[in-house]
Short mmCIF file of C-alpha atoms and ligand atoms in Angstrom, two decimals:
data_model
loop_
_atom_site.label_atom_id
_atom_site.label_comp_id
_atom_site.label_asym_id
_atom_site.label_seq_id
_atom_site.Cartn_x
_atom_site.Cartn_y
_atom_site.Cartn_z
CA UNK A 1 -33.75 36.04 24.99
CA UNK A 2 -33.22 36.13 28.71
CA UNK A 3 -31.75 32.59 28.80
CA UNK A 4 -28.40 33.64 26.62
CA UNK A 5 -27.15 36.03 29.19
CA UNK A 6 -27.39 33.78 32.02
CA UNK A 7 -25.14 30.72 32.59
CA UNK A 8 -27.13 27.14 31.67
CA UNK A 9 -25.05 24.86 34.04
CA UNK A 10 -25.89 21.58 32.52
CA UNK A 11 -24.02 22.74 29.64
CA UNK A 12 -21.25 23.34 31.55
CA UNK A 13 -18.08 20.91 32.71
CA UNK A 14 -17.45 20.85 36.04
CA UNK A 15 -14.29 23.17 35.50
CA UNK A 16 -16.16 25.75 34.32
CA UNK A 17 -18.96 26.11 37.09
CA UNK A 18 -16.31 25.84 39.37
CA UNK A 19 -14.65 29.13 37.70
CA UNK A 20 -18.20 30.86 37.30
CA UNK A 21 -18.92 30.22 40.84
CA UNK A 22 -15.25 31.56 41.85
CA UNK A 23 -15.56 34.64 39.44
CA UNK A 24 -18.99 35.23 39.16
CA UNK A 25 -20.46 34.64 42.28
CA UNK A 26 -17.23 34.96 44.75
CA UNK A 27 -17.33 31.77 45.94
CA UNK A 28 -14.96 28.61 47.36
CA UNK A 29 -14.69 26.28 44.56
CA UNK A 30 -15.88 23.36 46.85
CA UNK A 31 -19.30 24.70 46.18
CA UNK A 32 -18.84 24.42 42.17
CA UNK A 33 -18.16 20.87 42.62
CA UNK A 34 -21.53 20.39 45.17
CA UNK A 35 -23.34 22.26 42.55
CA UNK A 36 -21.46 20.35 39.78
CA UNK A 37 -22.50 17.11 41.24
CA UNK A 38 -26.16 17.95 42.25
CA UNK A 39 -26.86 18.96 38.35
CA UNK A 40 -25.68 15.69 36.81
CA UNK A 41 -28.20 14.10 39.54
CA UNK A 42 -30.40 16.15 38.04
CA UNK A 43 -31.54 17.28 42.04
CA UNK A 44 -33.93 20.07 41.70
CA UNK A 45 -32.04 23.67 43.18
CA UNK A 46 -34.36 22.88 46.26
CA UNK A 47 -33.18 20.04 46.67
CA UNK A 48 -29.32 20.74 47.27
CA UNK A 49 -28.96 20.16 50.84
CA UNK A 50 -25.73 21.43 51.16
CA UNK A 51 -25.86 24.67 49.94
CA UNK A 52 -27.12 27.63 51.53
CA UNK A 53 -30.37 29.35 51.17
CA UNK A 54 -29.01 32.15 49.53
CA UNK A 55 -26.76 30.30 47.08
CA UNK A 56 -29.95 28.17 46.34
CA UNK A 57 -31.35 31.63 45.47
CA UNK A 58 -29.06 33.11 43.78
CA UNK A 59 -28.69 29.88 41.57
CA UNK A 60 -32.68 30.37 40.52
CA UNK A 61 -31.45 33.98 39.61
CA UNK A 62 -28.53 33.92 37.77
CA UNK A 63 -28.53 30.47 36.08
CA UNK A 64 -30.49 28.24 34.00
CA UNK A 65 -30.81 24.74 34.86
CA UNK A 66 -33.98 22.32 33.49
CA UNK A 67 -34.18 18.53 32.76
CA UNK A 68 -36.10 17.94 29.66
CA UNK A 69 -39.88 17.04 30.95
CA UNK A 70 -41.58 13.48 30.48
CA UNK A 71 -44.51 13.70 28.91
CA UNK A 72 -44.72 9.88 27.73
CA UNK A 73 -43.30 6.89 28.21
CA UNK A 74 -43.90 3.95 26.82
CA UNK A 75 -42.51 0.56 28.50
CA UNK A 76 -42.27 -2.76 25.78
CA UNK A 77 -43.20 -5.78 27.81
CA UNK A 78 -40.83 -7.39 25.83
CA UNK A 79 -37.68 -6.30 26.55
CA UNK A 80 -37.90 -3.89 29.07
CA UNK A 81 -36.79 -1.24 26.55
CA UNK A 82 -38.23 2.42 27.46
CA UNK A 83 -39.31 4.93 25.34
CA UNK A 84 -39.82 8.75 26.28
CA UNK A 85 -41.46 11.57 24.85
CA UNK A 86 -39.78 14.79 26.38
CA UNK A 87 -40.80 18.24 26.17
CA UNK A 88 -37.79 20.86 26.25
CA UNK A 89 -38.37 24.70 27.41
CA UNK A 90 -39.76 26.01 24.70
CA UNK A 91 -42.36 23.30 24.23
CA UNK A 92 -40.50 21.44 21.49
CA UNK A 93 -40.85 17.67 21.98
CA UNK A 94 -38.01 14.79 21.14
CA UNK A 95 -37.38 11.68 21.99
CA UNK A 96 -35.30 8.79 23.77
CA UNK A 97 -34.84 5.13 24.10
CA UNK A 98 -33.53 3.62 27.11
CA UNK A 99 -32.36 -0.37 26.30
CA UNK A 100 -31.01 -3.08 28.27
CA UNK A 101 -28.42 -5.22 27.04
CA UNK A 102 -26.36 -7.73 28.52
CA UNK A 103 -23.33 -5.39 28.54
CA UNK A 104 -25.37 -2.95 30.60
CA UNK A 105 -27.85 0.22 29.81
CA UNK A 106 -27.70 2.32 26.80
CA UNK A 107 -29.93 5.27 26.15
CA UNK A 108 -30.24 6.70 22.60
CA UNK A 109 -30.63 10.59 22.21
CA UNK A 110 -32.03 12.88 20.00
CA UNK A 111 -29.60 16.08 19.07
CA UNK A 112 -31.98 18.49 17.28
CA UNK A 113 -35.49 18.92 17.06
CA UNK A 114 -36.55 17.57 14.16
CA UNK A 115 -34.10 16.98 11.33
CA UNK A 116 -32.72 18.75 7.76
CA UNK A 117 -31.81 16.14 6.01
CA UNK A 118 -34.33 14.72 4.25
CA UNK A 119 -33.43 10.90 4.68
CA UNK A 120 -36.95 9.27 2.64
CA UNK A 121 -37.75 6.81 4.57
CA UNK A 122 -37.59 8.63 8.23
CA UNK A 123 -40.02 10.21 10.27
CA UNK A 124 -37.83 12.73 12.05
CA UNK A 125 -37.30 14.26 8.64
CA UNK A 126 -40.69 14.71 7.77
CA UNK A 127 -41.51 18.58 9.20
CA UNK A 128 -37.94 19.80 8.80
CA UNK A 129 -35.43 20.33 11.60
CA UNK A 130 -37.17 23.15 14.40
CA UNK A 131 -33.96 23.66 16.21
CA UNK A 132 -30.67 22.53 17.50
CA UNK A 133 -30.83 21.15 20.83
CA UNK A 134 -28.38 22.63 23.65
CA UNK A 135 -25.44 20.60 25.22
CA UNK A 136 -27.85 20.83 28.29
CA UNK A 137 -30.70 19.43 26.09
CA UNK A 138 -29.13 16.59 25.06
CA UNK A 139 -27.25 15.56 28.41
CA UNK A 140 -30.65 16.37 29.86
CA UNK A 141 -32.11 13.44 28.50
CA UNK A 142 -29.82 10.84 29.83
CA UNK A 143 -29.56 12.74 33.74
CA UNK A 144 -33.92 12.66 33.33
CA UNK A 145 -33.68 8.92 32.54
CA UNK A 146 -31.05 7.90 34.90
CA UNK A 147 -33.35 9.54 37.17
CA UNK A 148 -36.98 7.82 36.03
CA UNK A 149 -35.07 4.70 35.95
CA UNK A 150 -32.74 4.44 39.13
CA UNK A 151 -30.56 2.72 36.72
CA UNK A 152 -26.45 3.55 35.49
CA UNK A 153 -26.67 4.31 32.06
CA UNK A 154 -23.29 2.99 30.53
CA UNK A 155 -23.33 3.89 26.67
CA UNK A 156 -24.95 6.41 24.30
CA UNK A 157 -25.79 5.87 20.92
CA UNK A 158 -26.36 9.51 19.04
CA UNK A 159 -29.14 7.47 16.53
CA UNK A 160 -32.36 9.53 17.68
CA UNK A 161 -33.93 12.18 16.59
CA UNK A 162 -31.56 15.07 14.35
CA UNK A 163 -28.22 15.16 12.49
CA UNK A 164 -24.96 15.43 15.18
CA UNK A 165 -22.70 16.62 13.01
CA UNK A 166 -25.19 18.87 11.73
CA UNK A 167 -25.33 20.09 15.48
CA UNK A 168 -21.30 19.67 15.54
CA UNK A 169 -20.29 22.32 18.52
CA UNK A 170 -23.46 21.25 20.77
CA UNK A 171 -22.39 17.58 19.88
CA UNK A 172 -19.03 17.43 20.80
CA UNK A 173 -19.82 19.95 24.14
CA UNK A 174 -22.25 16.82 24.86
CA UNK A 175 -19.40 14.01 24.37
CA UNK A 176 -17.38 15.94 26.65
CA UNK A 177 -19.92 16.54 29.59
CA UNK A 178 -21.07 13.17 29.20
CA UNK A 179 -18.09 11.55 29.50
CA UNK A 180 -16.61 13.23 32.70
CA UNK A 181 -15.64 11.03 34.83
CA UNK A 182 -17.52 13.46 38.14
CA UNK A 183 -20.07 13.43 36.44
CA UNK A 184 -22.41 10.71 34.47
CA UNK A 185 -18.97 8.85 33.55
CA UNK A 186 -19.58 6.92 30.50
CA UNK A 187 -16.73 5.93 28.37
CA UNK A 188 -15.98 7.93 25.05
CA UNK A 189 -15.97 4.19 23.45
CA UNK A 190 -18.77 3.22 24.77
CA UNK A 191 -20.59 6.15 22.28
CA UNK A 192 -21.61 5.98 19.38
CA UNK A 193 -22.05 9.45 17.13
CA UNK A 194 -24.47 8.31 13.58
CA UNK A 195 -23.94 9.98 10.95
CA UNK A 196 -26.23 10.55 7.27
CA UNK A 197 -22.24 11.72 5.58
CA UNK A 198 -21.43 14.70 6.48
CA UNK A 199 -18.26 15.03 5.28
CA UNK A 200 -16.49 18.08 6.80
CA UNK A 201 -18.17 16.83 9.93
CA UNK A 202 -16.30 13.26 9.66
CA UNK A 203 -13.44 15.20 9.28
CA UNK A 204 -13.40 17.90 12.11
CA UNK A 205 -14.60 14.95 14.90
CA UNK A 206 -11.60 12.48 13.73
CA UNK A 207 -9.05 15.46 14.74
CA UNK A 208 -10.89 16.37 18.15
CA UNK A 209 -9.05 13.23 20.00
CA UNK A 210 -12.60 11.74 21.09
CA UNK A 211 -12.08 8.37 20.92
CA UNK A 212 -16.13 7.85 20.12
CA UNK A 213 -17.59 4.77 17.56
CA UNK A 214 -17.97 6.58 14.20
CA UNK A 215 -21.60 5.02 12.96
CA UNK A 216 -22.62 5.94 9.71
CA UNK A 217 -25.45 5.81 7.59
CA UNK A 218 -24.70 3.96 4.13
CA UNK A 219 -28.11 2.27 3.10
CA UNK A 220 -27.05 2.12 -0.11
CA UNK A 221 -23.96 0.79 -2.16
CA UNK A 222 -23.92 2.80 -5.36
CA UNK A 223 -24.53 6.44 -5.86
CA UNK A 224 -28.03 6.33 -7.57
CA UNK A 225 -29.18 4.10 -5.50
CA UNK A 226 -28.38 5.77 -2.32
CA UNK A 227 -29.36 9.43 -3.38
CA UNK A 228 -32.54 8.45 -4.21
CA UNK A 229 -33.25 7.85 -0.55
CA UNK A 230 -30.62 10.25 0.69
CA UNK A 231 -30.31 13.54 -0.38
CA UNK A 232 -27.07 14.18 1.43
CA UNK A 233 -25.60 11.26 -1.28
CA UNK A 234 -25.87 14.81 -4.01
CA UNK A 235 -23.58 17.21 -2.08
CA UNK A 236 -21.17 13.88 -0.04
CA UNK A 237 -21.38 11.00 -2.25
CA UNK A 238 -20.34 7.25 -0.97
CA UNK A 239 -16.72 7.46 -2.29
CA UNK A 240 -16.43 10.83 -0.42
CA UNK A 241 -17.83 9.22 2.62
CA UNK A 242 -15.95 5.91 2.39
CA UNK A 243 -12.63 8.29 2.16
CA UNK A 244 -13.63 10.65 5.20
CA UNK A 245 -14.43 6.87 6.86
CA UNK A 246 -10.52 6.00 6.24
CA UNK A 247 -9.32 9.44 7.32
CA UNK A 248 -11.28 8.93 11.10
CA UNK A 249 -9.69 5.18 11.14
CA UNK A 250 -6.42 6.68 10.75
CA UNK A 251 -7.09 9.60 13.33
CA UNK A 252 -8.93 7.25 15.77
CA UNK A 253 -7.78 3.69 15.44
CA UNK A 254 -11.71 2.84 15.60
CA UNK A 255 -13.68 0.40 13.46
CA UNK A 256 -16.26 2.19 11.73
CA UNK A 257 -19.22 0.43 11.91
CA UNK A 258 -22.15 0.81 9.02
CA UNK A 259 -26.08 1.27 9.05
CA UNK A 260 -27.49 -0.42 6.49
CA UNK A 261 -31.83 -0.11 6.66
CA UNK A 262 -32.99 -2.68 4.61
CA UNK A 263 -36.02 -1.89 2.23
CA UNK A 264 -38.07 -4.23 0.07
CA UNK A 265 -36.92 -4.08 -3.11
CA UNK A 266 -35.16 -1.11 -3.04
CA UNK A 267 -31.37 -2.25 -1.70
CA UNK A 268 -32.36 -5.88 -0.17
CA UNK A 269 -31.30 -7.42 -3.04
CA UNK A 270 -28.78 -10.22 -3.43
CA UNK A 271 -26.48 -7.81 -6.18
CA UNK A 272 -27.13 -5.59 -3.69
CA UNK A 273 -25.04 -7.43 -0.95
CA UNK A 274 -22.88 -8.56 -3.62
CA UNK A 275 -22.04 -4.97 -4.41
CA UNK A 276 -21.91 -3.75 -0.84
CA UNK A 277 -19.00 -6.50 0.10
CA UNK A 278 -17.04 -5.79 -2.63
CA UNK A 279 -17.05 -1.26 -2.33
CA UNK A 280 -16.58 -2.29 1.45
CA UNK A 281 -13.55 -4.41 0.83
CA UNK A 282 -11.65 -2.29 -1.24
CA UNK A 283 -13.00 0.88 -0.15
CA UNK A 284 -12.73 1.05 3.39
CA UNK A 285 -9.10 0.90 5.34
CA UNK A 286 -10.37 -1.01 8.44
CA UNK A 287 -12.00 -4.21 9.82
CA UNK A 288 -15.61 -2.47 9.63
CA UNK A 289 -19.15 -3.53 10.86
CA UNK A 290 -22.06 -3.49 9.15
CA UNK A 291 -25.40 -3.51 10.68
CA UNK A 292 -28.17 -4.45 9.26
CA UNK A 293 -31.56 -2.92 10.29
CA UNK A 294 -35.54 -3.87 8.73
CA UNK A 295 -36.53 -0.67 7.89
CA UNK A 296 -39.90 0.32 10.66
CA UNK A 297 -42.35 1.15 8.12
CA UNK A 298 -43.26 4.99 8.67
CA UNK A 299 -46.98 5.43 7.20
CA UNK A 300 -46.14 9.14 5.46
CA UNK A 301 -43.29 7.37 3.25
CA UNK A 302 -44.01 4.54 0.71
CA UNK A 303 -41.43 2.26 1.56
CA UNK A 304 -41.77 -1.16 3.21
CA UNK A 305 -39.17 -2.96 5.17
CA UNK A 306 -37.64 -6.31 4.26
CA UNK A 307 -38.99 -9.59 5.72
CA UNK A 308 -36.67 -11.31 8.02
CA UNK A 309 -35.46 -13.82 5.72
CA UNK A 310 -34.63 -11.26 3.28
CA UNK A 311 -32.52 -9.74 5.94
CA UNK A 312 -31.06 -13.05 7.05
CA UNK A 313 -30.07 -13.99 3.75
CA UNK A 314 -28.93 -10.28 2.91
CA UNK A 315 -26.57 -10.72 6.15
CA UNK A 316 -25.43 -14.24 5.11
CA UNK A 317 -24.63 -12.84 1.78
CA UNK A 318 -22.37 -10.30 3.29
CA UNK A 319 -20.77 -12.73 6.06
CA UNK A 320 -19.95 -15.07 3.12
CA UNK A 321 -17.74 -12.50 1.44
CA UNK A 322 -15.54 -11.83 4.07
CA UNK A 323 -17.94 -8.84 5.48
CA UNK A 324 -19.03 -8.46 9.58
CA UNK A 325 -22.57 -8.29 9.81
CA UNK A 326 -25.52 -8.65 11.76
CA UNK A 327 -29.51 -8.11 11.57
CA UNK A 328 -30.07 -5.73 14.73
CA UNK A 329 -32.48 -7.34 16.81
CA UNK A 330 -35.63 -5.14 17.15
CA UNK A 331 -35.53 -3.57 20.72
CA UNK A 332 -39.47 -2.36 21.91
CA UNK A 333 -41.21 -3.47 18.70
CA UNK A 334 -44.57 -3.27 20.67
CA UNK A 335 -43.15 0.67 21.42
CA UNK A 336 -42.63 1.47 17.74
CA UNK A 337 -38.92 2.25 19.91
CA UNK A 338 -37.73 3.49 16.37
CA UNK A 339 -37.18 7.00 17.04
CA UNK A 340 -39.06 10.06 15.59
CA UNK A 341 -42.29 8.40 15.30
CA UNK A 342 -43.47 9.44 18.91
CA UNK A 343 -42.83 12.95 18.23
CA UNK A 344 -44.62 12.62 15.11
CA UNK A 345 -47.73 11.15 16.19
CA UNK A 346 -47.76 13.66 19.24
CA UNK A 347 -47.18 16.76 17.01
CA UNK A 348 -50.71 15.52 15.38
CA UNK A 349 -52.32 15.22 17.95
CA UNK A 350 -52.99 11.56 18.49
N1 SAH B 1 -28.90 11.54 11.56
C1 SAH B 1 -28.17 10.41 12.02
C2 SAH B 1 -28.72 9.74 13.25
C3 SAH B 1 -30.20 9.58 13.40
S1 SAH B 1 -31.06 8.25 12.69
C4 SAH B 1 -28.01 9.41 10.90
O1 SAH B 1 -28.58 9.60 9.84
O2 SAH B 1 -27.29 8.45 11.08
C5 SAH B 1 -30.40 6.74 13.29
C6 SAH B 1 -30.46 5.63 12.25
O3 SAH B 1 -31.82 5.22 12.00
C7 SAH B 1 -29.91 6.04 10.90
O4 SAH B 1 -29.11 5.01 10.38
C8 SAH B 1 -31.17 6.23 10.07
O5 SAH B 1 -30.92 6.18 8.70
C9 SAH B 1 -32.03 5.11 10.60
N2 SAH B 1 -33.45 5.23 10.31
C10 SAH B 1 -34.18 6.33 10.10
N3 SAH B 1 -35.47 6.03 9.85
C11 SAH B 1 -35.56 4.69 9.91
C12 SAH B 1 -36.63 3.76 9.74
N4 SAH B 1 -37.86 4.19 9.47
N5 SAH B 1 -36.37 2.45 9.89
C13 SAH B 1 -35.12 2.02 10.18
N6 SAH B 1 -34.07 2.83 10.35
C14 SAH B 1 -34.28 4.16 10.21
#
């Protein structure tokens, strides 16, 4: 492939275009940082003032640099929340959520193209995983809707479409572009990386020193129960998770917080919340979070989500033994803002 030879400088910090520019291209480092700063802009080559002709040129030549392309966005009258249907170089498609809240913008990414996992209930799941998105691909997203938006994005959430610690090296590449302070500038604690369990991946991002929000996937409070909608639950099961859960508290000195999708009669139950406080209280090492989300029904899976005073009570259940929690409040529910449904629906045709 042509791309692999040639440097893609969205992936890159601004330390290392400022070397490639110095070593490759035998030139001040001033102009790394122009370039550097153009890029996370997301300024088209033409549109870098500042720089010569020639380097403009010889930037088209010798480097990659794209910004995933909209090709729909949907806007909920509700909230103002944004969704957007990009299409990457290849023609693969994924998607993002942009959301207001009080506390300021956060935009939700998708990591991979499509998803391995196999999670039941979830759309992204459905045709498999395609491929693992680039550093570039994923920072891409946020510098494109920054752009569309004329808004400061100030958090991340790593909830869209795709498994990050599946996509560990490309993940971890993004935390650290995205959080340079030259560059977008969003706080390492003001991310949050979800996670289905994967173990060994729990483990290697507790000893990198990112000092990210550790979200992961539970759903479920006993092991049947939970690999019946999670595959993962067979190779990592919830004790294994709970423990790699303790060993990132210890590392980090972050609360972990906990997704919990409710289902109709599946985990929604009051022994259900029962059983969750009590495997959260003396399993997990830290003040933890739990948040509780109604499942969005996906029409390919046959699983319904819980009425709201299922959830309420569900979340009362928990709060009464001692456990933080809290029904998310549905962001874009005109959208269908849950992600991987977009993608789906385009990849159909529709
Ligand atoms: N792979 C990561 C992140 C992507 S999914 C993970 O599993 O955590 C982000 C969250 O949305 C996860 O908690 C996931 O289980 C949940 N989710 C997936 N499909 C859903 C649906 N149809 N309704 C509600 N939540 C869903």
């Amino acid at each position: 492939m042509e791309n692999t030879t040639k440097a893609d400088l969205l992936s890159m910090t601004e330390e290392e275009i400022v070397s490639f520019v110095s070593s490759e291209l035998d030139l001040p480092a001033y102009r790394g940082a122009q370039i550097y700063s153009w890029t996370r802009k997301g300024a088209p080559i033409d549109g870098m003032t500042d720089l010569p002709a020639s380097l403009r040129r010889t930037l088209k030549e010798r480097t990659v640099y794209r910004l995933p392309v909209i090709v729909k966005r949907l806007t909920s009258k509700i909230d103002g929340t944004i969704k957007y249907l990009f299409e990457l170089s290849d023609g693969e498609r994924v998607e993002s959520v942009f959301m207001k809240y009080e506390h300021g913008n956060t935009v939700c990414v998708s990591c991979q193209a499509g998803c391995r996992m196999g999670c039941r209930f979830c759309a992204s799941t459905l045709k498999g995983k395609r491929r693992d998105l680039a550093p570039s691909e994923i920072l891409g997203q946020i510098i494109a809707i920054s752009a569309d938006t004329g808004e400061r994005v100030g958090g991340v959430v790593m909830m869209g479409i795709g498994e990050p610690l599946d996509n560990y090296d490309a993940t971890v590449k993004f935390l650290r572009l995205v959080s340079e302070e030259k560059g977008p500038g969003i706080g390492l604690r003001h991310i949050s990386v979800s996670t289905c369990g994967i173990v060994p991946g729990i483990m290697k991002l507790a000893d990198e020193g990112l000092p990210v929000t550790l979200s992961v996937s539970l759903h479920a409070s006993d092991d049947e129960t939970r690999s019946s909608i999670m595959p993962i639950n067979n190779k990592y099961n919830v004790e294994n998770v709970l423990d790699a859960c303790n060993y990132y508290f210890k590392k980090t000195g972050r609360r972990i917080s906990f997704e919990y999708t409710l289902i109709a009669g599946k985990n929604d139950g009051e022994e259900d919340a029962v059983r969750l406080a009590k495997l959260l209280k003396s399993g997990v090492k830290s003040t933890c979070h739990v948040n509780l989300i109604r499942l969005n029904e996906v029409k390919e899976t046959p699983f319904s989500g819980s009425a709201k005073a299922r959830a309420t009570a569900f979340c009362k259940k928990l709060n009464s033994l001692g456990v933080t929690a809290t029904v998310r409040r549905r962001l874009g529910s005109d959208i269908n803002a849950s992600c991987g449904q977009l993608r789906l629906s385009a990849s159909d045709g529709e």
